[in-house]
């Protein structure tokens, strides 16, 4: 069985500035980094709380859990075999291997592994 660790919770937003203000000023989360007007990462004390617009969100409008795994392909296949659904088949981007799936109840999951480049 693959090793899986929850590392991120990704929320959808249509207004990144407003969302950053809410989570930093109202709830006290520290901003780790921001990518333009479409993505921000907040320090959730061990888990990253990510805010993303449609540009960077893998399933806009849904809460998505980011799971670091040692085998993206096996994790995605296991999720689909167990009644989930494939959103984006495993692929490599500039920094990591990634797959986007739904679990058996329609919740979004992103499995990822660093490519070490």
mmCIF file of C-alpha atoms in Angstrom:
data_model
loop_
_atom_site.group_PDB
_atom_site.id
_atom_site.type_symbol
_atom_site.label_atom_id
_atom_site.label_comp_id
_atom_site.label_asym_id
_atom_site.label_seq_id
_atom_site.Cartn_x
_atom_site.Cartn_y
_atom_site.Cartn_z
ATOM 1 C CA UNK A 1 0.000 0.000 0.000
ATOM 2 C CA UNK A 2 1.215 3.509 -0.782
ATOM 3 C CA UNK A 3 2.157 6.051 1.889
ATOM 4 C CA UNK A 4 -0.305 8.976 1.879
ATOM 5 C CA UNK A 5 -0.082 12.186 3.939
ATOM 6 C CA UNK A 6 -2.643 15.007 3.946
ATOM 7 C CA UNK A 7 -0.676 18.175 3.279
ATOM 8 C CA UNK A 8 -3.215 20.670 1.932
ATOM 9 C CA UNK A 9 -6.856 21.705 1.989
ATOM 10 C CA UNK A 10 -7.775 23.796 -1.060
ATOM 11 C CA UNK A 11 -10.743 26.146 -1.022
ATOM 12 C CA UNK A 12 -12.325 27.900 -3.995
ATOM 13 C CA UNK A 13 -12.543 31.662 -4.128
ATOM 14 C CA UNK A 14 -13.703 34.198 -6.676
ATOM 15 C CA UNK A 15 -11.950 37.045 -4.840
ATOM 16 C CA UNK A 16 -8.470 36.114 -3.654
ATOM 17 C CA UNK A 17 -7.827 39.434 -1.874
ATOM 18 C CA UNK A 18 -11.015 39.143 0.149
ATOM 19 C CA UNK A 19 -10.298 35.514 1.040
ATOM 20 C CA UNK A 20 -6.726 36.302 2.092
ATOM 21 C CA UNK A 21 -8.010 39.154 4.264
ATOM 22 C CA UNK A 22 -10.585 36.878 5.889
ATOM 23 C CA UNK A 23 -8.166 34.061 6.716
ATOM 24 C CA UNK A 24 -5.249 36.271 7.764
ATOM 25 C CA UNK A 25 -6.975 39.187 9.498
ATOM 26 C CA UNK A 26 -10.084 37.487 10.862
ATOM 27 C CA UNK A 27 -8.716 34.022 11.666
ATOM 28 C CA UNK A 28 -5.023 34.821 12.127
ATOM 29 C CA UNK A 29 -3.468 32.448 9.566
ATOM 30 C CA UNK A 30 -0.059 33.538 8.250
ATOM 31 C CA UNK A 31 0.330 33.998 4.503
ATOM 32 C CA UNK A 32 3.086 31.650 3.250
ATOM 33 C CA UNK A 33 3.038 32.842 -0.358
ATOM 34 C CA UNK A 34 0.833 34.240 -3.058
ATOM 35 C CA UNK A 35 0.809 33.647 -6.802
ATOM 36 C CA UNK A 36 -0.731 36.674 -8.459
ATOM 37 C CA UNK A 37 -4.495 36.987 -8.265
ATOM 38 C CA UNK A 38 -5.251 33.276 -8.442
ATOM 39 C CA UNK A 39 -3.529 31.322 -5.640
ATOM 40 C CA UNK A 40 -2.381 31.771 -2.044
ATOM 41 C CA UNK A 41 -1.048 29.386 0.582
ATOM 42 C CA UNK A 42 -1.628 29.949 4.287
ATOM 43 C CA UNK A 43 0.170 28.307 7.188
ATOM 44 C CA UNK A 44 -2.265 25.897 8.833
ATOM 45 C CA UNK A 45 0.254 24.597 11.388
ATOM 46 C CA UNK A 46 1.277 21.446 9.553
ATOM 47 C CA UNK A 47 -1.315 21.553 6.783
ATOM 48 C CA UNK A 48 -1.393 24.214 4.089
ATOM 49 C CA UNK A 49 -4.697 26.005 3.658
ATOM 50 C CA UNK A 50 -4.772 26.995 0.003
ATOM 51 C CA UNK A 51 -7.055 29.523 -1.645
ATOM 52 C CA UNK A 52 -7.482 29.270 -5.401
ATOM 53 C CA UNK A 53 -9.521 30.805 -8.172
ATOM 54 C CA UNK A 54 -10.614 28.844 -11.245
ATOM 55 C CA UNK A 55 -7.170 29.452 -12.770
ATOM 56 C CA UNK A 56 -5.400 27.140 -10.287
ATOM 57 C CA UNK A 57 -8.172 25.135 -8.646
ATOM 58 C CA UNK A 58 -8.357 21.507 -9.864
ATOM 59 C CA UNK A 59 -12.135 21.279 -9.235
ATOM 60 C CA UNK A 60 -13.492 24.834 -8.994
ATOM 61 C CA UNK A 61 -16.282 25.241 -6.463
ATOM 62 C CA UNK A 62 -15.243 22.202 -4.416
ATOM 63 C CA UNK A 63 -13.104 21.731 -1.347
ATOM 64 C CA UNK A 64 -10.156 19.564 -2.391
ATOM 65 C CA UNK A 65 -7.736 17.672 -0.168
ATOM 66 C CA UNK A 66 -4.099 17.546 -1.313
ATOM 67 C CA UNK A 67 -2.464 14.225 -0.468
ATOM 68 C CA UNK A 68 1.273 13.709 -0.828
ATOM 69 C CA UNK A 69 1.886 10.108 -1.837
ATOM 70 C CA UNK A 70 4.777 7.920 -2.861
ATOM 71 C CA UNK A 71 2.815 6.495 -5.855
ATOM 72 C CA UNK A 72 0.411 8.867 -7.605
ATOM 73 C CA UNK A 73 -0.666 6.310 -10.198
ATOM 74 C CA UNK A 74 -1.472 3.609 -7.639
ATOM 75 C CA UNK A 75 -3.346 6.027 -5.365
ATOM 76 C CA UNK A 76 -5.469 7.347 -8.234
ATOM 77 C CA UNK A 77 -6.193 3.832 -9.488
ATOM 78 C CA UNK A 78 -7.177 2.687 -5.991
ATOM 79 C CA UNK A 79 -9.581 5.634 -5.598
ATOM 80 C CA UNK A 80 -11.262 4.932 -8.935
ATOM 81 C CA UNK A 81 -11.432 1.168 -8.306
ATOM 82 C CA UNK A 82 -13.111 1.833 -4.946
ATOM 83 C CA UNK A 83 -15.945 3.789 -6.570
ATOM 84 C CA UNK A 84 -14.372 7.201 -7.061
ATOM 85 C CA UNK A 85 -13.938 9.007 -10.349
ATOM 86 C CA UNK A 86 -11.047 10.272 -12.405
ATOM 87 C CA UNK A 87 -10.970 14.021 -13.058
ATOM 88 C CA UNK A 88 -7.409 14.321 -14.417
ATOM 89 C CA UNK A 89 -5.268 11.247 -15.118
ATOM 90 C CA UNK A 90 -1.771 11.148 -13.604
ATOM 91 C CA UNK A 91 0.583 13.585 -15.327
ATOM 92 C CA UNK A 92 3.890 15.362 -14.740
ATOM 93 C CA UNK A 93 4.138 19.126 -14.528
ATOM 94 C CA UNK A 94 7.313 21.141 -13.968
ATOM 95 C CA UNK A 95 7.701 20.049 -10.329
ATOM 96 C CA UNK A 96 5.482 17.104 -9.459
ATOM 97 C CA UNK A 97 3.467 14.137 -10.636
ATOM 98 C CA UNK A 98 -0.210 14.759 -9.993
ATOM 99 C CA UNK A 99 -3.673 13.207 -10.424
ATOM 100 C CA UNK A 100 -7.092 14.630 -9.567
ATOM 101 C CA UNK A 101 -9.895 12.293 -8.514
ATOM 102 C CA UNK A 102 -13.205 12.174 -6.689
ATOM 103 C CA UNK A 103 -13.636 9.799 -3.779
ATOM 104 C CA UNK A 104 -16.661 7.493 -3.632
ATOM 105 C CA UNK A 105 -18.773 10.341 -2.195
ATOM 106 C CA UNK A 106 -17.781 13.007 -4.729
ATOM 107 C CA UNK A 107 -15.133 14.782 -2.638
ATOM 108 C CA UNK A 108 -12.121 16.096 -4.529
ATOM 109 C CA UNK A 109 -8.624 14.716 -3.967
ATOM 110 C CA UNK A 110 -5.300 15.661 -5.534
ATOM 111 C CA UNK A 111 -2.561 13.059 -5.223
ATOM 112 C CA UNK A 112 0.926 14.428 -5.805
ATOM 113 C CA UNK A 113 4.599 13.531 -5.540
ATOM 114 C CA UNK A 114 7.610 15.775 -6.057
ATOM 115 C CA UNK A 115 9.690 14.987 -9.116
ATOM 116 C CA UNK A 116 12.797 16.263 -7.313
ATOM 117 C CA UNK A 117 13.885 18.456 -10.206
#
